[in-house]
Coordinates of C-alpha atoms and ligand atoms in Angstrom, one line a residue:
X10 CA 0.0 0.0 0.0
X11 CA 2.9 2.4 0.7
X12 CA 4.0 1.9 -2.9
X13 CA 0.8 3.7 -4.0
X14 CA 1.0 6.3 -1.1
X15 CA -2.6 5.4 -0.1
X16 CA -2.2 6.8 3.4
X17 CA -1.1 10.1 1.9
X18 CA -3.9 10.9 -0.5
X19 CA -6.5 8.4 0.8
X20 CA -6.7 9.2 4.5
X21 CA -9.1 9.0 6.3
X22 CA -11.3 7.4 3.7
X23 CA -9.2 4.8 1.9
X24 CA -6.8 2.1 3.2
X25 CA -5.6 -1.4 2.3
X26 CA -7.1 -4.1 4.4
X27 CA -5.7 -7.4 5.6
X28 CA -7.1 -9.2 2.5
X29 CA -5.0 -6.9 0.3
X30 CA -8.1 -5.1 -1.0
X31 CA -9.0 -1.4 -0.8
X32 CA -11.2 -0.6 2.2
X33 CA -13.4 2.4 2.3
X34 CA -14.1 4.2 5.6
X35 CA -17.2 6.1 4.7
X36 CA -17.4 8.1 7.8
X37 CA -13.7 9.1 7.7
X38 CA -11.9 8.6 11.0
X39 CA -15.2 8.0 12.8
X40 CA -15.8 4.8 10.9
X41 CA -16.0 1.7 13.0
X42 CA -14.2 -1.5 11.8
X43 CA -17.5 -3.2 11.0
X44 CA -18.6 -0.2 8.9
X45 CA -15.6 -0.5 6.5
X46 CA -16.5 -1.4 3.0
X47 CA -14.4 -3.7 0.9
X48 CA -14.3 -2.1 -2.6
X49 CA -13.7 -5.4 -4.3
X50 CA -16.8 -6.9 -2.8
X51 CA -18.8 -4.0 -4.0
X52 CA -17.5 -4.4 -7.5
X53 CA -18.1 -8.1 -7.4
X54 CA -21.7 -7.6 -6.2
X55 CA -22.7 -5.2 -8.8
X56 CA -20.9 -7.0 -11.7
X57 CA -21.9 -10.6 -10.9
X58 CA -24.6 -11.9 -13.2
X59 CA -28.2 -11.5 -11.9
X60 CA -28.8 -15.3 -11.6
X61 CA -25.8 -15.5 -9.2
X62 CA -27.2 -12.7 -7.0
X63 CA -25.4 -9.7 -8.6
X64 CA -26.7 -6.7 -10.5
X65 CA -25.2 -7.8 -13.8
X66 CA -23.6 -4.4 -14.4
X67 CA -20.7 -3.8 -16.7
X68 CA -17.3 -2.1 -16.0
X69 CA -16.2 0.7 -16.2
X70 CA -18.1 1.7 -13.1
X71 CA -18.2 4.8 -10.9
X72 CA -18.8 3.9 -7.3
X73 CA -20.1 6.8 -5.2
X74 CA -20.2 7.0 -1.4
X75 CA -22.7 9.5 -0.1
X76 CA -21.5 9.0 3.4
X77 CA -18.1 10.3 2.3
X78 CA -19.9 13.3 0.8
X79 CA -21.7 13.9 4.1
X80 CA -18.4 13.6 6.0
X81 CA -16.7 16.1 3.8
X82 CA -19.5 18.6 4.1
X83 CA -19.5 18.3 7.9
X84 CA -15.7 18.6 8.1
X85 CA -15.8 21.8 6.1
X86 CA -18.6 23.3 8.3
X87 CA -16.9 22.2 11.5
X88 CA -13.5 23.6 10.4
X89 CA -15.1 27.0 9.9
X90 CA -17.2 26.7 13.1
X91 CA -14.0 26.0 15.1
X92 CA -12.1 28.9 13.5
X93 CA -15.0 31.2 14.2
X94 CA -15.1 30.1 17.8
X95 CA -11.4 30.1 18.5
X96 CA -10.9 33.5 17.0
X97 CA -13.9 35.1 18.6
X98 CA -15.2 36.0 15.1
X99 CA -18.5 38.0 15.3
X100 CA -20.5 36.2 12.6
X101 CA -20.7 32.7 11.1
X102 CA -19.9 30.5 8.1
X103 CA -22.6 29.6 5.5
X104 CA -21.2 27.8 2.5
X105 CA -22.6 26.9 -1.0
X106 CA -21.8 24.1 -3.3
X107 CA -20.9 25.1 -6.9
X108 CA -23.0 22.6 -8.8
X109 CA -20.8 22.8 -11.9
X110 CA -18.2 20.7 -10.1
X111 CA -20.6 17.7 -10.3
X112 CA -24.2 18.4 -11.3
X113 CA -25.4 14.8 -10.8
X114 CA -28.9 15.0 -9.4
X115 CA -28.3 12.7 -6.4
X116 CA -25.1 14.5 -5.4
X117 CA -26.8 17.9 -5.4
X118 CA -29.9 16.6 -3.6
X119 CA -27.6 14.9 -1.0
X120 CA -25.7 18.1 -0.4
X121 CA -28.8 20.1 0.1
X122 CA -30.2 17.4 2.5
X123 CA -26.9 16.9 4.4
X124 CA -26.2 20.6 4.6
X125 CA -29.7 21.7 5.6
X126 CA -29.0 21.8 9.4
X127 CA -26.3 24.4 8.8
X128 CA -28.1 26.3 5.9
X129 CA -25.7 25.0 3.2
X130 CA -26.7 26.3 -0.2
X131 CA -25.8 26.1 -3.9
X132 CA -24.0 28.1 -6.5
X133 CA -25.0 28.2 -10.1
X134 CA -23.2 29.5 -13.1
X135 CA -25.8 29.2 -16.0
X136 CA -29.5 28.9 -16.6
X137 CA -30.0 25.1 -16.3
X138 CA -27.9 25.2 -13.1
X139 CA -30.1 27.9 -11.7
X140 CA -33.2 25.7 -12.6
X141 CA -31.7 22.6 -10.9
X142 CA -30.5 24.6 -7.8
X143 CA -33.9 26.3 -7.4
X144 CA -35.8 23.0 -7.6
X145 CA -33.4 21.3 -5.2
X146 CA -33.5 24.2 -2.7
X147 CA -37.3 24.1 -2.6
X148 CA -36.7 21.1 -0.3
X149 CA -33.8 22.7 1.6
X150 CA -33.2 25.2 4.4
X151 CA -35.0 28.4 3.4
X152 CA -32.0 30.5 4.6
X153 CA -29.6 28.6 2.3
X154 CA -28.1 30.8 -0.4
X155 CA -28.5 30.4 -4.1
X156 CA -25.6 32.3 -5.5
X157 CA -26.1 33.1 -9.2
X158 CA -22.7 33.6 -10.9
X159 CA -21.7 33.5 -14.5
X160 CA -22.5 35.6 -17.6
X161 CA -26.2 36.6 -17.6
X162 CA -28.8 37.5 -20.2
X163 CA -32.3 38.7 -19.7
X164 CA -33.7 35.2 -19.2
X165 CA -31.0 34.3 -16.6
X166 CA -31.7 37.5 -14.6
X167 CA -35.5 36.9 -14.8
X168 CA -35.0 33.4 -13.5
X169 CA -32.9 34.6 -10.6
X170 CA -35.4 37.3 -9.7
X171 CA -38.1 34.7 -9.9
X172 CA -36.1 32.7 -7.3
X173 CA -36.6 35.5 -4.8
X174 CA -40.4 35.5 -5.6
X175 CA -40.4 31.8 -4.8
X176 CA -38.8 32.6 -1.5
X177 CA -35.5 31.1 -2.3
X178 CA -32.6 33.1 -0.8
X179 CA -31.2 34.1 -4.3
X180 CA -28.3 36.4 -4.8
X181 CA -27.5 37.8 -8.2
X182 CA -23.7 38.3 -8.5
X183 CA -22.7 40.8 -11.1
X184 CA -20.0 39.2 -13.2
X185 CA -20.0 42.0 -15.8
X186 CA -20.9 45.7 -15.4
X187 CA -23.7 45.6 -18.0
X188 CA -25.6 43.0 -16.1
X189 CA -26.6 45.7 -13.6
X190 CA -28.9 47.4 -16.2
X191 CA -30.7 44.1 -16.7
X192 CA -31.1 43.6 -12.9
X193 CA -32.4 47.2 -12.4
X194 CA -34.8 47.0 -15.3
X195 CA -36.2 43.6 -14.7
X196 CA -36.5 43.9 -10.9
X197 CA -38.6 47.0 -11.5
X198 CA -40.7 45.2 -14.2
X199 CA -41.1 42.1 -12.1
X200 CA -41.6 44.0 -8.9
X201 CA -38.9 42.1 -6.9
X202 CA -36.4 43.6 -4.5
X203 CA -33.2 41.8 -5.6
X204 CA -30.2 40.9 -3.4
X205 CA -27.2 41.8 -5.4
X206 CA -23.6 40.7 -5.1
X207 CA -20.6 41.6 -7.2
X208 CA -17.6 39.7 -8.2
X209 CA -14.4 41.7 -7.7
X210 CA -11.4 41.2 -10.0
X211 CA -8.5 41.0 -7.5
X212 CA -4.9 41.9 -8.1
X213 CA -3.9 38.7 -6.2
X214 CA -3.0 36.2 -8.8
X215 CA -2.6 32.5 -8.7
X216 CA 0.1 31.1 -10.9
X217 CA -1.0 27.5 -11.4
X218 CA -3.1 26.1 -14.2
X219 CA -6.4 27.0 -12.5
X220 CA -5.3 30.6 -11.7
X221 CA -5.1 31.7 -15.3
X222 CA -8.3 33.7 -14.8
X223 CA -7.1 35.4 -11.7
X224 CA -5.3 38.8 -11.4
X225 CA -6.0 42.1 -13.1
X226 CA -6.2 40.5 -16.6
X227 CA -8.6 37.8 -15.5
X228 CA -11.7 36.9 -17.5
X229 CA -14.2 37.5 -14.7
X230 CA -15.3 40.2 -12.3
X231 CA -15.3 43.9 -11.9
X232 CA -12.3 46.3 -11.6
X233 CA -12.3 48.9 -8.9
X234 CA -13.5 51.6 -11.5
X235 CA -16.4 49.4 -12.4
X236 CA -17.3 48.7 -8.8
X237 CA -17.5 52.4 -8.1
X238 CA -19.7 52.9 -11.2
X239 CA -22.0 50.1 -10.0
X240 CA -22.3 51.7 -6.5
X241 CA -23.1 55.1 -8.1
X242 CA -25.8 53.6 -10.4
X243 CA -27.4 51.6 -7.6
X244 CA -27.4 54.6 -5.4
X245 CA -29.1 56.7 -8.2
X246 CA -31.7 54.0 -8.6
X247 CA -32.4 53.9 -4.9
X248 CA -31.1 50.3 -4.7
X249 CA -27.8 50.5 -2.9
X250 CA -29.4 48.6 0.0
X251 CA -29.7 45.7 -2.4
X252 CA -25.9 45.3 -2.7
X253 CA -25.1 42.9 0.1
X254 CA -22.4 40.4 -1.0
X255 CA -18.9 40.6 -2.3
X256 CA -17.5 37.6 -4.2
X257 CA -14.1 36.7 -5.7
X258 CA -12.5 33.5 -6.9
X259 CA -8.8 33.3 -7.5
X260 CA -8.9 29.9 -9.0
X261 CA -9.2 26.2 -8.0
X262 CA -6.4 24.3 -6.1
X263 CA -5.0 27.3 -4.2
X264 CA -1.6 25.9 -3.2
X265 CA -0.9 27.7 0.1
X266 CA -2.6 29.6 2.8
X267 CA -0.3 32.6 2.3
X268 CA -1.7 33.1 -1.2
X269 CA -5.2 32.5 0.1
X270 CA -4.7 35.2 2.9
X271 CA -3.5 37.7 0.3
X272 CA -6.6 37.2 -1.8
X273 CA -9.0 37.2 1.2
X274 CA -7.4 40.3 2.7
X275 CA -7.6 42.2 -0.6
X276 CA -11.3 41.3 -0.9
X277 CA -12.0 42.2 2.7
X278 CA -10.6 45.7 2.0
X279 CA -13.0 46.1 -0.9
X280 CA -15.8 44.8 1.3
X281 CA -15.0 47.5 3.9
X282 CA -14.9 50.2 1.2
X283 CA -18.4 49.1 0.0
X284 CA -19.6 49.4 3.6
X285 CA -18.2 52.9 3.7
X286 CA -19.9 53.8 0.5
X287 CA -23.3 52.9 2.0
X288 CA -24.0 49.4 0.6
X289 CA -25.8 47.1 3.1
X290 CA -23.0 44.6 3.0
X291 CA -23.6 41.3 4.8
X292 CA -21.7 38.5 3.2
X293 CA -18.2 37.9 1.8
X294 CA -18.0 35.0 -0.6
X295 CA -14.4 33.7 -0.9
X296 CA -15.2 31.5 -3.9
X297 CA -13.6 28.1 -4.4
X298 CA -10.0 27.1 -4.3
X299 CA -9.9 24.8 -1.2
X300 CA -7.5 22.3 -2.6
X301 CA -6.9 18.5 -2.6
X302 CA -3.7 16.7 -2.1
X303 CA -3.9 14.4 -5.1
X304 CA -0.5 12.8 -4.6
X305 CA -0.5 12.8 -0.8
X306 CA 2.8 14.7 -0.7
X307 CA 1.6 17.9 1.0
X308 CA 4.3 19.6 -1.2
X309 CA 2.1 22.3 -2.7
X310 CA 3.3 21.4 -6.2
X311 CA 1.2 23.2 -8.7
X312 CA -2.2 21.8 -9.4
X313 CA -1.6 18.4 -7.7
X314 CA -0.9 19.2 -4.1
X315 CA -1.7 21.7 -1.4
X316 CA 0.2 22.4 1.8
X317 CA -2.7 22.9 4.2
X318 CA -5.6 21.1 5.8
X319 CA -9.3 22.1 5.7
X320 CA -8.8 23.4 9.3
X321 CA -5.9 25.6 8.3
X322 CA -7.8 26.9 5.3
X323 CA -10.7 28.0 7.5
X324 CA -8.3 29.6 10.0
X325 CA -6.7 31.6 7.3
X326 CA -10.0 32.8 5.8
X327 CA -11.5 33.8 9.1
X328 CA -8.4 35.5 10.5
X329 CA -7.7 37.5 7.3
X330 CA -11.3 38.9 7.3
X331 CA -11.3 39.5 11.0
X332 CA -8.0 41.4 10.9
X333 CA -9.1 43.7 8.0
X334 CA -12.6 44.4 9.4
X335 CA -11.3 45.1 12.9
X336 CA -8.8 47.6 11.6
X337 CA -11.6 49.4 9.8
X338 CA -14.2 48.9 12.6
X339 CA -16.5 47.1 10.2
X340 CA -18.9 44.5 11.5
X341 CA -17.8 40.9 10.7
X342 CA -19.6 39.6 7.7
X343 CA -21.1 36.2 7.2
X344 CA -18.5 34.1 5.4
X345 CA -19.5 32.1 2.4
X346 CA -17.3 29.8 0.3
X347 CA -17.9 28.0 -2.9
X348 CA -15.9 24.9 -2.3
X349 CA -16.6 22.2 -4.9
X350 CA -13.5 20.1 -5.3
X351 CA -13.1 19.8 -1.5
X352 CA -16.6 18.5 -1.1
X353 CA -17.1 16.0 -3.9
X354 CA -13.6 14.8 -4.9
X355 CA -13.2 11.9 -2.4
X356 CA -16.6 10.4 -2.7
X357 CA -16.3 8.8 -6.2
X358 CA -14.0 6.1 -7.4
X359 CA -13.7 4.9 -11.0
X360 CA -13.2 1.2 -11.4
X361 CA -12.0 -0.3 -14.6
X362 CA -10.3 -3.5 -15.8
X363 CA -6.8 -3.8 -17.1
X364 CA -5.3 -6.5 -19.3
X365 CA -1.7 -6.9 -20.1
X366 CA -1.0 -6.2 -23.8
X367 CA 2.6 -6.6 -24.5
X368 CA 4.6 -8.9 -22.2
X369 CA 8.4 -9.3 -22.4
X370 CA 9.6 -12.9 -22.6
X371 CA 10.7 -14.6 -19.5
X372 CA 13.2 -17.0 -21.1
X373 CA 16.1 -16.6 -23.4
X374 CA 14.6 -16.8 -26.9
X375 CA 15.8 -19.1 -29.7
X376 CA 17.8 -17.1 -32.2
X377 CA 18.6 -19.7 -34.9
X378 CA 16.9 -17.8 -37.6
X379 CA 18.8 -14.6 -36.9
X380 CA 22.3 -15.9 -36.4
X381 CA 23.5 -14.0 -39.5
X382 CA 22.4 -10.7 -37.9
X383 CA 24.2 -11.3 -34.7
X384 CA 27.5 -11.4 -36.6
X385 CA 29.1 -13.8 -34.2
X386 CA 28.5 -11.5 -31.3
X387 CA 25.9 -13.7 -29.6
X388 CA 28.3 -15.0 -27.0
X389 CA 29.6 -11.5 -26.2
X390 CA 26.0 -10.3 -25.8
X391 CA 25.1 -13.1 -23.4
X392 CA 28.3 -12.6 -21.4
X393 CA 27.5 -8.9 -21.0
X394 CA 24.0 -9.7 -19.9
X395 CA 25.2 -12.3 -17.4
X396 CA 27.8 -10.0 -15.8
X397 CA 25.1 -7.3 -15.6
X398 CA 27.0 -4.9 -17.9
X399 CA 24.1 -2.6 -18.8
X400 CA 26.0 -0.3 -21.0
X401 CA 27.4 -3.0 -23.3
X402 CA 24.1 -4.9 -23.4
X403 CA 22.2 -1.7 -24.4
X404 CA 24.8 -1.0 -27.1
X405 CA 24.3 -4.4 -28.6
X406 CA 20.5 -4.0 -28.4
X407 CA 20.7 -0.6 -30.2
X408 CA 23.0 -2.0 -32.9
X409 CA 20.8 -5.0 -33.4
X410 CA 17.7 -2.9 -33.8
X411 CA 19.4 -0.7 -36.3
X412 CA 20.6 -3.6 -38.4
X413 CA 17.1 -5.1 -38.2
X414 CA 15.3 -2.0 -39.5
X415 CA 17.8 -1.8 -42.4
X416 CA 17.4 -5.5 -43.1
X417 CA 13.6 -5.3 -43.1
X418 CA 13.6 -2.2 -45.4
X419 CA 16.0 -4.0 -47.8
X420 CA 13.7 -6.9 -47.9
X421 CA 16.2 -9.4 -46.5
X422 CA 14.4 -9.9 -43.2
X423 CA 11.1 -11.6 -42.8
X424 CA 8.5 -10.6 -40.2
X425 CA 9.3 -13.8 -38.2
X426 CA 12.9 -12.8 -38.1
X427 CA 11.8 -9.3 -37.0
X428 CA 9.8 -10.9 -34.2
X429 CA 12.8 -13.0 -33.1
X430 CA 15.0 -9.9 -32.8
X431 CA 12.3 -8.0 -30.8
X432 CA 12.0 -11.0 -28.5
X433 CA 15.8 -11.1 -28.0
X434 CA 16.0 -7.4 -27.3
X435 CA 13.1 -7.6 -24.8
X436 CA 14.7 -10.5 -23.1
X437 CA 18.0 -8.6 -22.8
X438 CA 16.3 -5.5 -21.4
X439 CA 14.3 -7.5 -18.9
X440 CA 17.4 -9.4 -17.8
X441 CA 19.4 -6.1 -17.2
X442 CA 16.4 -4.2 -15.7
X443 CA 16.3 -1.8 -18.6
X444 CA 13.5 0.8 -19.1
X445 CA 11.7 -1.1 -21.8
X446 CA 10.6 -3.5 -19.0
X447 CA 7.6 -1.2 -18.7
X448 CA 4.6 -3.1 -20.0
X449 CA 1.5 -1.7 -21.7
X450 CA -1.7 -2.5 -19.9
X451 CA -4.8 -2.1 -22.0
X452 CA -7.6 -0.5 -20.0
X453 CA -11.3 -0.8 -20.8
X454 CA -12.0 2.9 -20.6
X455 CA -12.0 6.1 -22.6
X456 CA -9.6 8.6 -21.1
X457 CA -11.3 11.4 -23.1
X458 CA -14.7 10.6 -21.6
X459 CA -13.8 9.6 -18.1
X460 CA -10.6 11.4 -17.2
X461 CA -10.8 14.5 -19.5
X462 CA -8.7 16.7 -17.2
X463 CA -5.9 14.3 -17.4
X464 CA -6.0 14.4 -21.2
X465 CA -6.7 18.1 -21.4
X466 CA -4.4 19.5 -18.8
X467 CA -2.3 16.7 -17.3
X468 CA -4.2 16.5 -14.0
X469 CA -2.8 13.4 -12.2
X470 CA -4.9 11.0 -10.1
X471 CA -4.0 8.2 -7.8
X472 CA -4.5 4.9 -9.6
X473 CA -4.3 1.7 -7.6
X474 CA -5.2 -1.9 -8.0
X475 CA -8.2 -2.5 -5.7
X476 CA -7.0 -5.9 -4.8
X477 CA -3.7 -7.9 -4.5
X478 CA -2.2 -5.1 -2.3
X479 CA -0.7 -7.8 -0.1
X480 CA 1.4 -9.1 -3.1
X481 CA 4.4 -7.3 -4.5
X482 CA 3.8 -6.1 -8.0
X483 CA 6.0 -7.9 -10.4
X484 CA 5.9 -5.4 -13.2
X485 CA 5.3 -1.8 -14.0
X486 CA 3.2 -0.4 -16.7
X487 CA 1.6 2.4 -18.6
X488 CA -2.1 2.4 -19.3
X489 CA -3.5 2.5 -22.8
X490 CA -7.2 3.0 -23.3
X491 CA -9.5 1.4 -25.9
X492 CA -10.1 4.6 -28.0
X493 CA -8.5 4.7 -31.5
X494 CA -6.6 7.7 -30.5
X495 CA -2.9 7.8 -29.7
X496 CA -3.4 10.3 -26.9
X497 CA -5.6 7.8 -25.1
X498 CA -2.8 6.8 -22.7
X499 CA -1.7 7.4 -19.2
X500 CA 2.1 7.7 -19.0
X501 CA 2.5 9.9 -16.0
X502 CA 1.5 9.0 -12.5
X503 CA 1.5 10.7 -9.1
X504 CA 5.0 11.1 -7.6
X505 CA 6.2 12.1 -11.0
X506 CA 6.6 8.4 -12.1
X507 CA 6.5 7.4 -15.7
X508 CA 5.0 4.0 -15.0
X509 CA 2.8 2.4 -12.3
X510 CA 3.8 -0.7 -10.3
X511 CA 1.3 -3.4 -11.4
X512 CA 0.8 -7.1 -10.9
X513 CA 1.5 -9.6 -13.6
X514 CA -1.9 -10.6 -15.0
X515 CA -3.3 -14.0 -14.5
X516 CA -5.5 -14.9 -17.5
X517 CA -8.0 -16.6 -15.1
X518 CA -8.7 -13.5 -13.1
X519 CA -9.9 -10.0 -13.7
X520 CA -7.4 -7.3 -12.7
X521 CA -9.2 -4.3 -11.4
X522 CA -7.8 -0.8 -11.0
X523 CA -9.4 2.1 -9.2
X524 CA -8.9 5.7 -10.1
X525 CA -9.5 7.7 -6.9
X526 CA -10.4 11.3 -6.1
X527 CA -12.4 11.7 -9.3
X528 CA -15.7 13.0 -7.9
X529 CA -15.1 16.7 -8.9
X530 CA -15.1 17.9 -12.5
X531 CA -14.2 14.6 -14.2
X532 CA -17.7 13.2 -14.2
X533 CA -19.2 16.3 -15.6
X534 CA -16.4 17.2 -18.1
X535 CA -16.6 14.4 -20.5
X536 CA -20.4 14.9 -20.9
X537 CA -22.1 18.2 -20.8
X538 CA -19.6 20.3 -18.7
X539 CA -21.1 23.4 -17.2
X540 CA -24.4 22.2 -18.6
X541 CA -23.9 23.9 -22.0
X542 CA -25.1 21.1 -24.2
X543 CA -25.0 20.0 -27.8
X544 CA -25.3 22.7 -30.4
X545 CA -27.9 23.3 -33.0
X546 CA -26.9 21.6 -36.3
X547 CA -28.0 22.5 -39.8
X548 CA -27.1 21.1 -43.2
X549 CA -26.9 23.6 -46.0
X550 CA -26.7 22.7 -49.7
X551 CA -26.1 24.9 -52.7
X552 CA -29.3 25.6 -54.6
X553 CA -30.3 27.5 -57.6
X554 CA -33.3 29.0 -55.8
X555 CA -33.6 32.6 -54.7
X556 CA -31.0 32.3 -51.8
X557 CA -28.4 30.1 -53.5
X558 CA -28.7 27.7 -50.6
X559 CA -31.2 25.5 -49.0
X560 CA -31.3 24.1 -45.5
X561 CA -31.8 20.4 -45.9
X562 CA -31.8 19.5 -42.2
X563 CA -32.1 21.4 -39.0
X564 CA -31.6 19.8 -35.6
X565 CA -32.2 22.0 -32.6
X566 CA -29.5 22.1 -29.9
X567 CA -30.1 20.5 -26.5
X568 CA -32.5 22.4 -24.4
X569 CA -32.0 23.0 -20.7
X570 CA -34.3 20.1 -20.1
X571 CA -32.1 17.9 -22.2
X572 CA -28.9 18.7 -20.4
X573 CA -30.5 18.4 -17.1
X574 CA -31.8 14.9 -18.0
X575 CA -28.2 14.0 -18.9
X576 CA -27.2 14.5 -15.3
X577 CA -30.1 12.5 -13.9
X578 CA -32.5 15.3 -13.1
X579 CA -36.1 15.0 -14.2
X580 CA -37.1 18.3 -15.8
X581 CA -40.8 17.5 -15.7
X582 CA -40.7 16.9 -12.0
X583 CA -38.6 20.0 -11.4
X584 CA -41.0 22.1 -13.3
X585 CA -43.8 20.7 -11.3
X586 CA -42.0 21.4 -8.0
X587 CA -41.3 25.0 -9.0
X588 CA -44.9 25.6 -10.2
X589 CA -46.2 24.1 -7.0
X590 CA -44.0 26.5 -5.0
X591 CA -45.3 29.4 -7.2
X592 CA -48.9 28.3 -6.5
X593 CA -48.2 28.3 -2.7
X594 CA -46.6 31.7 -2.8
X595 CA -49.0 33.3 -5.2
X596 CA -52.3 31.7 -4.5
X597 CA -54.0 35.1 -4.4
X598 CA -52.6 36.5 -7.7
X599 CA -53.6 34.4 -10.7
X600 CA -52.0 36.6 -13.3
X601 CA -48.7 36.7 -11.5
X602 CA -48.8 32.9 -11.2
X603 CA -49.4 32.6 -15.0
X604 CA -46.4 34.8 -15.8
X605 CA -44.1 32.9 -13.5
X606 CA -45.3 29.6 -14.9
X607 CA -44.8 30.8 -18.5
X608 CA -41.3 32.0 -17.7
X609 CA -40.4 28.6 -16.1
X610 CA -41.8 26.8 -19.2
X611 CA -39.6 28.9 -21.5
X612 CA -36.5 28.4 -19.4
X613 CA -36.7 24.6 -19.5
X614 CA -37.5 24.6 -23.2
X615 CA -34.7 27.0 -24.4
X616 CA -31.1 26.3 -24.9
X617 CA -28.6 27.0 -22.1
X618 CA -26.5 29.4 -24.1
X619 CA -27.0 33.1 -23.7
X620 CA -29.9 34.3 -25.9
X621 CA -28.9 37.2 -28.2
X622 CA -31.5 40.0 -28.3
X623 CA -30.5 41.6 -31.6
X624 CA -31.0 40.2 -35.0
X625 CA -28.1 39.8 -37.5
X626 CA -27.6 42.5 -40.0
X627 CA -26.7 41.4 -43.5
Ligands
LIG704 N1 -16.7 29.2 -7.7 C1 -16.3 29.6 -9.0 C2 -16.8 31.0 -9.5 C3 -15.6 28.8 -9.8 O1 -15.2 29.2 -11.0 C4 -15.2 27.6 -9.3 C5 -14.3 26.7 -10.1 O2 -13.3 27.0 -10.5 C6 -15.5 27.2 -8.0 C7 -16.3 28.1 -7.3 C8 -15.1 25.9 -7.4 O3 -13.8 25.8 -7.1 P1 -13.2 24.6 -6.3 O4 -13.6 23.4 -7.0 O5 -11.7 24.9 -6.3 O6 -13.7 24.7 -4.9

């Protein structure tokens, strides 16, 4: 187990048990021995054929542990509760879960349910996410926030305002200055008093992969000049009391608490300035960024590791805000965070099967048919191998391969002879412990679909056999997936290794690997990431008619309902829930109810992308 650093990245949820299998401790360190779950038994149970008592499911398989989810959520809350208490902080923590990190219906519903005792809410970044968050929060704590981030059009803003009408604690966070006009206009038309937040573009910059949108040149948020203009406009519209929340996000996987403290302190200063300017500020939302130690090294190496615990993260956030607010004599705000990765990463494991593809020979191969190529050097080669002379052996191998390529190109070597030479070279390399000992294991998986961030940005995950951990691996391998794409390979592993220690495969037994810490982003990325779904597609042919073309086929893009269905939600049911809520709230006002119902119908039916209001000029 130490070979795979399980105690580093897996604690307190994953460990190797006495049978050599991975055990899951669903309640973290509070798990009793009898509550431990043997992962191999789970996989066997769900994959065994139905007549033998199994569920007859196929691999690859994602195994989710809702208890782990609950434990993560409670750990986050109690880390902040402790920091608030120990520092005598004058307010409290009330977090939200950014649904984009994994929008799966059951995960979002679980988070709302588990977080209800401490008013845990949701964050949404686009229209279908707002729809799903609204319908889930109908069953949650009424004080839980629904933070609406992301670029917004008229429909998005209407939907968020409608959330307030339905008595969901919705905050519209301005991501761009022009969104304010929409908010002012629509809130007057819809007769709703909005709660407004704004996202500040901080100067604090993260330098890792995820931080590319932080700093002054970042893609999101308002500059100080824009913030001042927003305050002026709100004041002129008599709506400055609506501005209540300040948000920022300096990127995922913040590597250290010192960088975190810089960002939080900068934002706290802006918060205090907004208080001074007369906004009724109440909440500071520190965004996401609470990181995961994917390789268990605690090194803080970019993207893959962080140097702090959840408790240290909470301490740093609370103390930075407290320090700045105390110096400015500003009342301590409610602290919100949008931690996604930290909540859902641990609770899912991807299980897939590996089969050895190319295996070096164990015995010295026969070389009768290639004697002429060895040029009488056979004895010398064997002697070099026997005395462990790596350098000389490798030189022979190189020369042999060179001669063999030339011979094959000249047509004097057959494919059988080529095979014999390859066999001899592999044997030499194995005997001297050369690097070609690395085997290729074929895995029944698509890296593009299931581990997109590994393919797209080199994110590394712990990959471990879920059994045989009591046996020393006899080989090491790289993983090659079943797609017809040369990039469908994993050749880099945690710890900076270029191969993974693996067991020799016995053809009578399935060899099962687990890819751990994959609950955030991975599951949603391969599919409909951010819930922006498939595009509209048209087929256009040249025609001699009046327009010189004819549209021969037109397929609409996926609607919000379609993408929600793809992550297990039931749009019909959601619409019913929301209409029911509207009925309850608006039972006296029939017209108002009709408008709200029509707005909801449209939102489910339309595409998730922003709707453009202007036509196209030719
Ligand atoms: N909030 C915003 C605005 C984000 O863009 C993201 C993701 O990058 C998050 C929250 C979630 O961040 P994390 O998964 O690091 O907690």
